[in-house]
Short mmCIF file of C-alpha atoms in Angstrom, two decimals:
data_model
loop_
_atom_site.label_atom_id
_atom_site.label_comp_id
_atom_site.label_asym_id
_atom_site.label_seq_id
_atom_site.Cartn_x
_atom_site.Cartn_y
_atom_site.Cartn_z
CA UNK A 241 -7.01 17.30 -24.63
CA UNK A 242 -7.85 21.00 -24.90
CA UNK A 243 -7.80 20.52 -28.63
CA UNK A 244 -10.04 17.46 -28.48
CA UNK A 245 -12.92 18.16 -30.82
CA UNK A 246 -15.36 16.62 -28.33
CA UNK A 247 -15.01 19.59 -26.00
CA UNK A 248 -15.24 22.13 -28.82
CA UNK A 249 -18.53 20.80 -30.16
CA UNK A 250 -21.30 23.02 -28.86
CA UNK A 251 -23.89 20.21 -29.09
CA UNK A 252 -21.82 17.86 -26.94
CA UNK A 253 -22.75 17.82 -23.27
CA UNK A 254 -19.90 15.55 -22.09
CA UNK A 255 -18.04 18.31 -20.28
CA UNK A 256 -21.23 19.48 -18.61
CA UNK A 257 -22.12 15.97 -17.46
CA UNK A 258 -18.61 15.48 -16.14
CA UNK A 259 -18.48 18.74 -14.19
CA UNK A 260 -21.96 18.08 -12.83
CA UNK A 261 -20.92 14.65 -11.51
CA UNK A 262 -17.76 16.07 -9.98
CA UNK A 263 -19.34 19.17 -8.52
CA UNK A 264 -19.36 19.43 -4.70
CA UNK A 265 -23.15 19.80 -5.08
CA UNK A 266 -23.47 16.28 -6.54
CA UNK A 267 -24.94 14.20 -3.69
CA UNK A 268 -22.10 11.82 -2.84
CA UNK A 269 -21.45 13.60 0.51
CA UNK A 270 -17.92 14.45 -0.54
CA UNK A 271 -17.79 17.12 2.18
CA UNK A 272 -17.91 14.37 4.81
CA UNK A 273 -14.53 12.81 3.90
CA UNK A 274 -11.07 14.18 4.69
CA UNK A 275 -9.08 11.13 3.43
CA UNK A 276 -7.23 11.11 6.77
CA UNK A 277 -6.24 14.77 6.68
CA UNK A 278 -8.30 15.38 9.82
CA UNK A 279 -5.85 13.22 11.81
CA UNK A 280 -2.87 15.23 10.61
CA UNK A 281 -4.64 18.49 11.50
CA UNK A 282 -5.89 17.23 14.87
CA UNK A 283 -2.39 16.07 15.79
CA UNK A 284 -0.94 19.44 14.82
CA UNK A 285 1.23 18.17 11.95
CA UNK A 286 -0.79 20.12 9.36
CA UNK A 287 -1.42 23.63 10.70
CA UNK A 288 -1.53 26.03 7.76
CA UNK A 289 -2.04 26.39 4.04
CA UNK A 290 1.49 25.38 3.11
CA UNK A 291 1.26 22.20 5.18
CA UNK A 292 -2.17 21.37 3.74
CA UNK A 293 -0.74 21.78 0.24
CA UNK A 294 2.16 19.42 0.98
CA UNK A 295 -0.12 16.77 2.48
CA UNK A 296 -2.61 16.95 -0.41
CA UNK A 297 0.17 17.00 -2.99
CA UNK A 298 1.65 13.78 -1.58
CA UNK A 299 -1.75 12.09 -1.92
CA UNK A 300 -2.20 13.35 -5.49
CA UNK A 301 1.35 12.48 -6.57
CA UNK A 302 2.09 9.33 -4.58
CA UNK A 303 -1.03 8.14 -2.79
CA UNK A 304 -4.60 7.48 -3.93
CA UNK A 305 -4.25 9.98 -6.80
CA UNK A 306 -2.28 7.84 -9.27
CA UNK A 307 -4.21 4.67 -8.36
CA UNK A 308 -7.61 6.33 -8.85
CA UNK A 309 -6.33 7.83 -12.10
CA UNK A 310 -5.28 4.38 -13.29
CA UNK A 311 -8.70 2.96 -12.35
CA UNK A 312 -10.63 5.65 -14.22
CA UNK A 313 -8.44 5.37 -17.32
CA UNK A 314 -8.52 1.59 -17.28
CA UNK A 315 -12.33 1.46 -17.05
CA UNK A 316 -12.81 4.15 -19.72
CA UNK A 317 -10.44 2.14 -21.91
CA UNK A 318 -12.63 -0.95 -21.62
CA UNK A 319 -11.11 -2.65 -18.58
CA UNK A 320 -13.36 -4.96 -16.58
CA UNK A 321 -15.04 -2.77 -13.92
CA UNK A 322 -15.36 -5.67 -11.47
CA UNK A 323 -11.66 -6.46 -11.72
CA UNK A 324 -10.67 -2.83 -11.25
CA UNK A 325 -13.06 -2.57 -8.31
CA UNK A 326 -11.47 -5.68 -6.77
CA UNK A 327 -8.02 -4.13 -7.11
CA UNK A 328 -9.12 -0.87 -5.47
CA UNK A 329 -10.80 -2.81 -2.69
CA UNK A 330 -7.71 -4.96 -2.08
CA UNK A 331 -5.47 -1.88 -2.13
CA UNK A 332 -7.62 0.15 0.26
CA UNK A 333 -5.19 0.59 3.13
CA UNK A 334 -7.70 0.60 5.97
CA UNK A 335 -11.41 0.34 6.74
CA UNK A 336 -12.12 4.05 6.24
CA UNK A 337 -10.29 4.25 2.91
CA UNK A 338 -12.52 1.49 1.64
CA UNK A 339 -15.59 3.15 3.16
CA UNK A 340 -14.72 6.45 1.47
CA UNK A 341 -14.56 5.08 -2.07
CA UNK A 342 -17.33 2.51 -1.56
CA UNK A 343 -19.90 4.89 -0.05
CA UNK A 344 -19.22 7.76 -2.44
CA UNK A 345 -19.35 5.28 -5.32
CA UNK A 346 -22.64 3.84 -4.12
CA UNK A 347 -24.14 7.34 -3.83
CA UNK A 348 -22.81 8.22 -7.29
CA UNK A 349 -24.36 5.08 -8.79
CA UNK A 350 -27.68 5.63 -7.00
CA UNK A 351 -27.97 9.25 -8.11
CA UNK A 352 -26.96 8.64 -11.72
CA UNK A 353 -29.24 5.59 -11.84
CA UNK A 354 -32.11 7.77 -10.62
CA UNK A 355 -31.24 10.31 -13.33
CA UNK A 356 -32.02 7.67 -15.94
CA UNK A 357 -28.49 6.51 -16.81
CA UNK A 358 -28.08 2.77 -17.48
CA UNK A 359 -28.37 1.11 -14.07
CA UNK A 360 -25.11 0.37 -12.24
CA UNK A 361 -24.65 -1.83 -9.21
CA UNK A 362 -22.58 -0.24 -6.45
CA UNK A 363 -18.96 0.31 -7.45
CA UNK A 364 -16.11 2.32 -5.92
CA UNK A 365 -16.24 5.95 -7.08
CA UNK A 366 -13.36 5.90 -9.62
CA UNK A 367 -14.80 2.78 -11.26
CA UNK A 368 -18.34 4.11 -11.39
CA UNK A 369 -17.11 7.42 -12.79
CA UNK A 370 -15.00 5.64 -15.41
CA UNK A 371 -18.02 3.62 -16.54
CA UNK A 372 -20.25 6.68 -16.79
CA UNK A 373 -17.50 8.56 -18.64
CA UNK A 374 -16.81 5.88 -21.26
CA UNK A 375 -16.43 7.62 -24.59
CA UNK A 376 -15.03 10.78 -23.03
CA UNK A 377 -11.37 11.81 -23.18
CA UNK A 378 -9.78 9.87 -20.32
CA UNK A 379 -7.16 12.46 -19.42
CA UNK A 380 -9.80 15.16 -19.04
CA UNK A 381 -11.96 12.91 -16.86
CA UNK A 382 -8.98 12.07 -14.66
CA UNK A 383 -7.87 15.69 -14.44
CA UNK A 384 -11.28 16.92 -13.32
CA UNK A 385 -11.63 13.99 -10.92
CA UNK A 386 -8.27 14.84 -9.34
CA UNK A 387 -9.26 18.48 -9.03
CA UNK A 388 -12.49 17.48 -7.28
CA UNK A 389 -10.56 15.10 -5.01
CA UNK A 390 -7.98 17.75 -4.11
CA UNK A 391 -10.74 20.34 -3.60
CA UNK A 392 -12.50 17.97 -1.21
CA UNK A 393 -9.38 17.67 0.95
CA UNK A 394 -8.72 21.41 0.83
CA UNK A 395 -12.35 22.07 1.74
CA UNK A 396 -11.97 19.78 4.77
CA UNK A 397 -8.96 21.86 5.79
CA UNK A 398 -10.95 25.12 5.58
CA UNK A 399 -13.43 23.72 8.07
CA UNK A 400 -10.71 22.70 10.52
CA UNK A 401 -7.99 25.33 10.24
CA UNK A 402 -8.05 29.11 10.17
CA UNK A 403 -7.62 29.02 6.41
CA UNK A 404 -9.25 31.82 4.44
CA UNK A 405 -11.30 31.13 1.31
CA UNK A 406 -8.94 33.00 -0.99
CA UNK A 407 -5.92 31.22 0.51
CA UNK A 408 -7.65 27.85 0.10
CA UNK A 409 -8.50 28.57 -3.54
CA UNK A 410 -4.97 29.79 -4.18
CA UNK A 411 -3.42 26.64 -2.80
CA UNK A 412 -5.81 24.53 -4.86
CA UNK A 413 -4.81 26.54 -7.94
CA UNK A 414 -1.15 26.04 -7.07
CA UNK A 415 -1.75 22.27 -7.05
CA UNK A 416 -2.78 22.38 -10.72
CA UNK A 417 0.65 21.38 -12.09
CA UNK A 418 0.62 18.25 -9.90
CA UNK A 419 -2.93 17.38 -10.98
CA UNK A 420 -1.73 17.72 -14.58
CA UNK A 421 1.28 15.46 -14.00
CA UNK A 422 -0.74 12.72 -12.33
CA UNK A 423 -3.52 12.96 -14.95
CA UNK A 424 -0.95 12.59 -17.73
CA UNK A 425 0.33 9.29 -16.31
CA UNK A 426 -0.80 6.31 -18.28
CA UNK A 427 0.20 3.43 -16.03
CA UNK A 428 -0.45 0.08 -17.71
CA UNK A 429 -0.63 -1.58 -14.28
CA UNK A 430 -1.94 -0.24 -10.96
CA UNK A 431 0.75 2.13 -9.67
CA UNK A 432 2.28 1.90 -6.22
CA UNK A 433 2.13 4.37 -3.39
CA UNK A 434 4.66 6.16 -1.22
CA UNK A 435 2.22 8.31 0.78
CA UNK A 436 2.88 6.49 4.04
CA UNK A 437 2.06 9.48 6.24
CA UNK A 438 -1.37 9.83 4.66
CA UNK A 439 -1.91 6.04 4.95
CA UNK A 440 -1.15 6.16 8.67
CA UNK A 441 -3.33 9.26 9.11
CA UNK A 442 -6.25 7.54 7.40
CA UNK A 443 -5.81 4.46 9.55
CA UNK A 444 -5.41 6.40 12.81
CA UNK A 445 -8.57 8.36 12.02
CA UNK A 446 -10.60 5.34 13.16
CA UNK A 447 -9.73 6.06 16.77
CA UNK A 448 -9.53 9.86 16.53
CA UNK A 449 -11.77 11.61 19.07
CA UNK A 450 -13.48 13.96 18.57
CA UNK A 451 -13.87 13.89 14.81
CA UNK A 452 -16.00 15.84 12.38
CA UNK A 453 -15.25 13.86 9.20
CA UNK A 454 -16.13 10.26 8.33
CA UNK A 455 -12.56 9.59 7.19
CA UNK B 52 29.37 -6.22 5.34
CA UNK B 53 29.66 -5.46 1.65
CA UNK B 54 29.58 -1.79 0.92
CA UNK B 55 29.86 -1.91 -2.82
CA UNK B 56 28.08 -3.89 -5.45
CA UNK B 57 29.66 -7.25 -6.04
CA UNK B 58 30.15 -8.05 -9.65
CA UNK B 59 29.19 -11.69 -9.66
CA UNK B 60 25.48 -12.02 -10.38
CA UNK B 61 23.45 -13.83 -7.77
CA UNK B 62 20.85 -16.39 -8.72
CA UNK B 63 19.03 -18.66 -6.39
CA UNK B 64 15.85 -20.50 -5.68
CA UNK B 65 14.59 -22.36 -2.67
CA UNK B 66 11.25 -24.13 -2.64
CA UNK B 67 9.72 -25.99 0.27
CA UNK B 68 6.47 -27.94 0.48
CA UNK B 69 5.01 -29.06 3.78
CA UNK B 70 2.07 -31.30 4.49
CA UNK B 71 0.31 -31.98 7.75
CA UNK B 72 2.87 -34.71 8.44
CA UNK B 73 5.86 -32.54 7.69
CA UNK B 74 8.29 -31.94 4.85
CA UNK B 75 7.14 -33.11 1.43
CA UNK B 76 9.63 -31.44 -0.83
CA UNK B 77 12.68 -29.23 -0.64
CA UNK B 78 14.58 -27.95 -3.63
CA UNK B 79 17.30 -25.39 -3.59
CA UNK B 80 19.75 -24.01 -6.10
CA UNK B 81 22.29 -21.23 -6.23
CA UNK B 82 22.54 -18.84 -3.34
CA UNK B 83 19.04 -19.43 -1.95
CA UNK B 84 18.76 -21.95 0.86
CA UNK B 85 15.95 -23.27 2.99
CA UNK B 86 16.37 -24.90 6.38
CA UNK B 87 14.00 -26.62 8.74
CA UNK B 88 15.48 -26.12 12.18
CA UNK B 89 14.41 -28.41 15.00
CA UNK B 90 11.80 -26.53 17.00
CA UNK B 91 10.23 -27.07 20.39
CA UNK B 92 6.80 -25.95 19.30
CA UNK B 93 4.24 -28.01 17.44
CA UNK B 94 4.57 -26.03 14.23
CA UNK B 95 7.49 -26.54 11.87
CA UNK B 96 9.64 -23.58 10.94
CA UNK B 97 11.05 -22.98 7.50
CA UNK B 98 13.93 -20.53 7.35
CA UNK B 99 15.10 -19.07 4.07
CA UNK B 100 18.52 -17.59 3.48
CA UNK B 101 20.33 -15.77 0.72
CA UNK B 102 23.91 -16.92 1.16
CA UNK B 103 25.12 -14.03 -1.01
CA UNK B 104 23.98 -11.67 1.74
CA UNK B 105 22.10 -9.32 -0.53
CA UNK B 106 21.02 -8.45 -4.03
CA UNK B 107 22.08 -5.96 -6.65
CA UNK B 108 21.39 -5.29 -10.31
CA UNK B 109 20.59 -8.41 -12.29
CA UNK B 110 20.32 -10.68 -9.26
CA UNK B 111 17.33 -12.93 -8.98
CA UNK B 112 16.06 -14.87 -5.99
CA UNK B 113 12.99 -17.07 -5.86
CA UNK B 114 11.53 -18.40 -2.65
CA UNK B 115 8.48 -20.61 -2.40
CA UNK B 116 6.70 -22.17 0.53
CA UNK B 117 3.65 -24.36 0.00
CA UNK B 118 1.49 -25.70 2.79
CA UNK B 119 -0.80 -28.64 2.11
CA UNK B 120 -4.38 -28.86 3.38
CA UNK B 121 -4.65 -28.47 7.15
CA UNK B 122 -0.93 -27.81 7.63
CA UNK B 123 0.43 -25.11 9.92
CA UNK B 124 3.89 -23.62 9.69
CA UNK B 125 6.04 -20.59 10.33
CA UNK B 126 8.18 -19.16 7.56
CA UNK B 127 11.03 -16.77 8.25
CA UNK B 128 14.35 -15.56 6.95
CA UNK B 129 17.66 -16.22 8.65
CA UNK B 130 18.72 -12.61 8.65
CA UNK B 131 18.00 -9.26 7.05
CA UNK B 132 17.96 -9.11 3.26
CA UNK B 133 20.11 -6.35 1.79
CA UNK B 134 19.51 -4.43 -1.41
CA UNK B 135 22.92 -3.06 -2.40
CA UNK B 136 23.64 -0.13 -4.63
CA UNK B 137 22.58 -1.13 -8.12
CA UNK B 138 23.65 1.62 -10.51
CA UNK B 139 22.89 -0.28 -13.69
CA UNK B 140 19.62 -2.03 -13.03
CA UNK B 141 17.58 -3.80 -10.40
CA UNK B 142 17.60 -7.00 -8.47
CA UNK B 143 14.49 -9.12 -8.21
CA UNK B 144 13.14 -11.19 -5.34
CA UNK B 145 10.01 -13.25 -5.82
CA UNK B 146 8.27 -15.08 -3.03
CA UNK B 147 5.35 -17.39 -3.62
CA UNK B 148 3.44 -18.63 -0.61
CA UNK B 149 0.60 -21.08 -1.13
CA UNK B 150 -1.60 -22.08 1.76
CA UNK B 151 -3.83 -25.12 1.29
CA UNK B 152 -7.41 -25.59 2.42
CA UNK B 153 -7.76 -24.95 6.14
CA UNK B 154 -4.01 -24.43 6.51
CA UNK B 155 -2.33 -21.52 8.26
CA UNK B 156 0.97 -19.79 7.57
CA UNK B 157 2.80 -17.26 9.70
CA UNK B 158 5.18 -15.52 7.30
CA UNK B 159 7.71 -13.67 9.41
CA UNK B 160 10.67 -12.58 7.29
CA UNK B 161 13.16 -10.19 8.83
CA UNK B 162 13.75 -6.74 7.45
CA UNK B 163 14.97 -5.75 4.01
CA UNK B 164 17.61 -3.03 4.17
CA UNK B 165 17.85 -0.66 1.23
CA UNK B 166 21.30 0.81 0.65
CA UNK B 167 21.77 4.16 -1.08
CA UNK B 168 21.33 3.63 -4.81
CA UNK B 169 19.51 0.32 -4.42
CA UNK B 170 17.30 -0.96 -7.22
CA UNK B 171 14.89 -3.71 -6.23
CA UNK B 172 11.75 -5.28 -7.63
CA UNK B 173 10.08 -7.48 -5.10
CA UNK B 174 6.96 -9.54 -5.54
CA UNK B 175 5.32 -11.45 -2.72
CA UNK B 176 2.31 -13.50 -3.78
CA UNK B 177 0.19 -15.33 -1.23
CA UNK B 178 -2.39 -17.75 -2.59
CA UNK B 179 -4.92 -18.95 -0.06
CA UNK B 180 -7.17 -21.95 -0.60
CA UNK B 181 -10.64 -22.18 0.91
CA UNK B 182 -10.53 -21.76 4.67
CA UNK B 183 -6.81 -20.96 4.69
CA UNK B 184 -5.59 -18.19 6.99
CA UNK B 185 -2.45 -16.10 6.86
CA UNK B 186 -0.36 -13.80 8.99
CA UNK B 187 2.37 -11.89 7.21
CA UNK B 188 4.76 -9.12 8.09
CA UNK B 189 7.15 -7.06 6.09
CA UNK B 190 9.78 -4.59 7.23
CA UNK B 191 11.72 -2.16 5.12
CA UNK B 192 14.72 -0.27 6.48
CA UNK B 193 15.72 2.79 4.50
CA UNK B 194 19.48 3.05 4.70
CA UNK B 195 22.05 1.56 7.02
CA UNK B 196 21.25 2.92 10.44
CA UNK B 197 24.73 2.16 11.79
CA UNK B 198 26.20 4.33 9.05
CA UNK B 199 23.70 7.13 9.66
CA UNK B 200 22.80 6.75 6.02
CA UNK B 201 19.95 8.90 4.71
CA UNK B 202 18.65 7.59 1.42
CA UNK B 203 18.40 10.02 -1.45
CA UNK B 204 18.07 7.70 -4.38
CA UNK B 205 16.57 4.23 -4.55
CA UNK B 206 14.29 2.50 -7.00
CA UNK B 207 11.94 0.15 -5.25
CA UNK B 208 8.81 -1.55 -6.50
CA UNK B 209 7.53 -3.75 -3.69
CA UNK B 210 4.30 -5.59 -4.47
CA UNK B 211 2.57 -7.85 -1.99
CA UNK B 212 -0.69 -9.54 -2.79
CA UNK B 213 -2.93 -12.02 -1.03
CA UNK B 214 -5.52 -13.77 -3.17
CA UNK B 215 -8.10 -16.50 -2.69
CA UNK B 216 -9.29 -18.33 -5.78
CA UNK B 217 -7.67 -15.64 -7.91
CA UNK B 218 -9.62 -12.86 -6.16
CA UNK B 219 -7.40 -10.25 -4.50
CA UNK B 220 -8.07 -9.95 -0.76
CA UNK B 221 -5.27 -7.60 0.11
CA UNK B 222 -2.64 -5.72 -1.84
CA UNK B 223 0.23 -3.46 -0.91
CA UNK B 224 2.43 -1.77 -3.43
CA UNK B 225 5.14 0.50 -2.16
CA UNK B 226 6.92 2.47 -4.82
CA UNK B 227 9.95 4.50 -3.77
CA UNK B 228 12.17 6.74 -5.82
CA UNK B 229 14.26 9.87 -5.30
CA UNK B 230 11.15 12.07 -5.48
CA UNK B 231 9.37 10.15 -2.73
CA UNK B 232 12.48 10.15 -0.52
CA UNK B 233 12.80 13.93 -0.92
CA UNK B 234 9.15 14.56 -0.03
CA UNK B 235 8.73 14.85 3.76
CA UNK B 236 4.95 14.58 3.33
CA UNK B 237 5.37 11.11 1.80
CA UNK B 238 7.41 9.22 4.40
CA UNK B 239 7.45 11.77 7.23
CA UNK B 240 11.08 11.12 8.10
CA UNK B 241 10.54 7.39 8.61
CA UNK B 242 13.59 5.20 8.09
CA UNK B 243 11.82 1.99 8.97
CA UNK B 244 8.40 0.85 7.80
CA UNK B 245 6.52 -2.29 8.65
CA UNK B 246 3.20 -3.78 7.71
CA UNK B 247 1.43 -6.63 9.40
CA UNK B 248 -1.51 -8.35 7.73
CA UNK B 249 -3.76 -11.05 9.13
CA UNK B 250 -6.30 -12.68 6.85
CA UNK B 251 -8.73 -14.69 8.93
CA UNK B 252 -12.48 -14.80 9.57
CA UNK B 253 -11.91 -13.57 13.14
CA UNK B 254 -9.49 -10.80 12.12
CA UNK B 255 -11.73 -8.06 13.54
CA UNK B 256 -11.81 -9.78 16.95
CA UNK B 257 -8.04 -9.33 17.18
CA UNK B 258 -8.18 -5.57 16.64
CA UNK B 259 -8.41 -4.46 20.26
CA UNK B 260 -5.63 -6.80 21.41
CA UNK B 261 -3.29 -5.65 18.68
CA UNK B 262 -4.03 -1.97 19.34
CA UNK B 263 -3.26 -2.52 23.01
CA UNK B 264 0.09 -4.16 22.14
CA UNK B 265 1.27 -1.50 19.74
CA UNK B 266 1.89 1.79 21.48
CA UNK B 267 5.68 2.06 21.54
CA UNK B 268 8.07 4.92 22.09
CA UNK B 269 9.42 6.51 18.88
CA UNK B 270 7.13 4.42 16.69
CA UNK B 271 4.01 5.59 14.92
CA UNK B 272 1.57 2.71 14.58
CA UNK B 273 -2.06 2.31 13.56
CA UNK B 274 -4.35 -0.68 13.14
CA UNK B 275 -7.51 -1.31 11.16
CA UNK B 276 -9.74 -4.32 10.62
CA UNK B 277 -12.36 -4.83 7.97
CA UNK B 278 -13.75 -7.58 5.75
CA UNK B 279 -11.72 -10.41 7.24
CA UNK B 280 -8.42 -8.58 7.31
CA UNK B 281 -6.47 -6.95 10.08
CA UNK B 282 -3.74 -4.54 9.03
CA UNK B 283 -1.20 -2.74 11.16
CA UNK B 284 1.29 -0.20 9.87
CA UNK B 285 4.35 1.00 11.72
CA UNK B 286 6.77 3.78 10.89
CA UNK B 287 9.76 5.02 12.85
CA UNK B 288 12.82 7.22 12.42
CA UNK B 289 14.98 4.32 13.66
CA UNK B 290 14.78 0.61 12.88
CA UNK B 291 15.47 -0.76 16.37
CA UNK B 292 12.35 0.55 18.16
CA UNK B 293 10.25 -0.44 15.16
CA UNK B 294 11.57 -3.99 15.33
CA UNK B 295 10.74 -4.17 19.04
CA UNK B 296 7.22 -2.84 18.43
CA UNK B 297 6.67 -5.28 15.57
CA UNK B 298 7.81 -8.18 17.75
CA UNK B 299 5.34 -7.09 20.46
CA UNK B 300 2.59 -7.03 17.87
CA UNK B 301 3.45 -10.45 16.46
CA UNK B 302 3.74 -12.00 19.91
CA UNK B 303 0.39 -10.47 20.90
CA UNK B 304 -1.27 -12.00 17.85
CA UNK B 305 0.37 -15.44 17.94
CA UNK B 306 0.68 -15.90 21.68
CA UNK B 307 3.99 -17.75 21.21
CA UNK B 308 7.62 -16.61 21.20
CA UNK B 309 9.23 -15.40 18.00
CA UNK B 310 11.07 -17.94 15.82
CA UNK B 311 14.63 -18.39 17.06
CA UNK B 312 16.13 -16.51 14.09
CA UNK B 313 14.39 -13.39 15.39
CA UNK B 314 15.70 -13.82 18.91
CA UNK B 315 18.90 -11.91 18.42
CA UNK B 316 20.01 -8.61 19.79
CA UNK B 317 18.54 -5.51 18.17
#
């Protein structure tokens, strides 16, 4: 991947487009979603950097991470976006999980449409990203997506817990090996999940009061 | 019960078809059986059983239950299914449930118990016709509670899918291995997991009632409803309280007692 000539070509803007789409500044309101982490923090099960790292790692290794990675790879590889979207929708474990990927995907489609890309109807975020990234190296797209996803959860933690910026960035850096492992997976079929705690947290978030995140 | 893998391979299939007027077809072979006990209620019950008591590497069980248009029925299993230690492979259990136009199925199997070293591929496919509705539960027990067994190594791929006209409405895919069992952030110390899924146009209307029924000591439970589905998840360190909570949830949704096979001690 690092040796892929695409990224070495100075005239190629793929990497710039990709990092722009996955930047926290890209208007998909990523800051508004905690993926259920808010429940774990509010209930006192995730209280510090080490516990945030464990929770996020479980999601990246065994929760939405591998499934999103499969979806992005499958769409980049020519898979039917509607079919992949249907699978993600069916596998969304609760209302807010579906809302999170649907609403961010719709915002991603709307913004990229407005930027003059070929028009896309609303699709869940991993599917929309995969379509926009067709022609790019799939593993790089997945890796940067997973980093953005992990960063979004870590960022949610910094707004809830007394977690310093340097500590937050360090724990995100320390998640890199797990992002690499998940990005390197090439599941032919949608992979399963074992992140039951995160599933329950996401589901219980619906009734969490008060709450500062949408999920 | 059996503590070690039995060497004789288990094969079995049991297929039942019901119409509005009752039984239309029943075929069974090998160690899979299907029974239609006499019931007091209006809805027939179909009870499946693996007479081998469990599955290990190379075993294969197929269950099928088909409801014709407008039919209503309850499907269950006679007892818990056991996935024994399977050092040299996996067992496979496939369940196909087809629910005809306007029909309704309550699929209420009892728990599947994973023994240390178990290897199991399980596929549960639910095909709904137009206007068909479905309630399904699934319970997984991680290790033999009576033995105080804590699982360290299993290989489980458990896929459950509900489709209508080929379009997936709901999918679950639990994938357990030694890494997941060793990760406290994955299962949170749970030794029993259950999922309840209702696919019906009025699923969201049942949300409040189900939430009210679910708080239970020693059980973590949450409920969500969206797009014609109602999903509850339960997790507990011990299987017995989880079973009680799941029964409360099922009774709250159905408004009728559990099938007799469930009415044992726990």
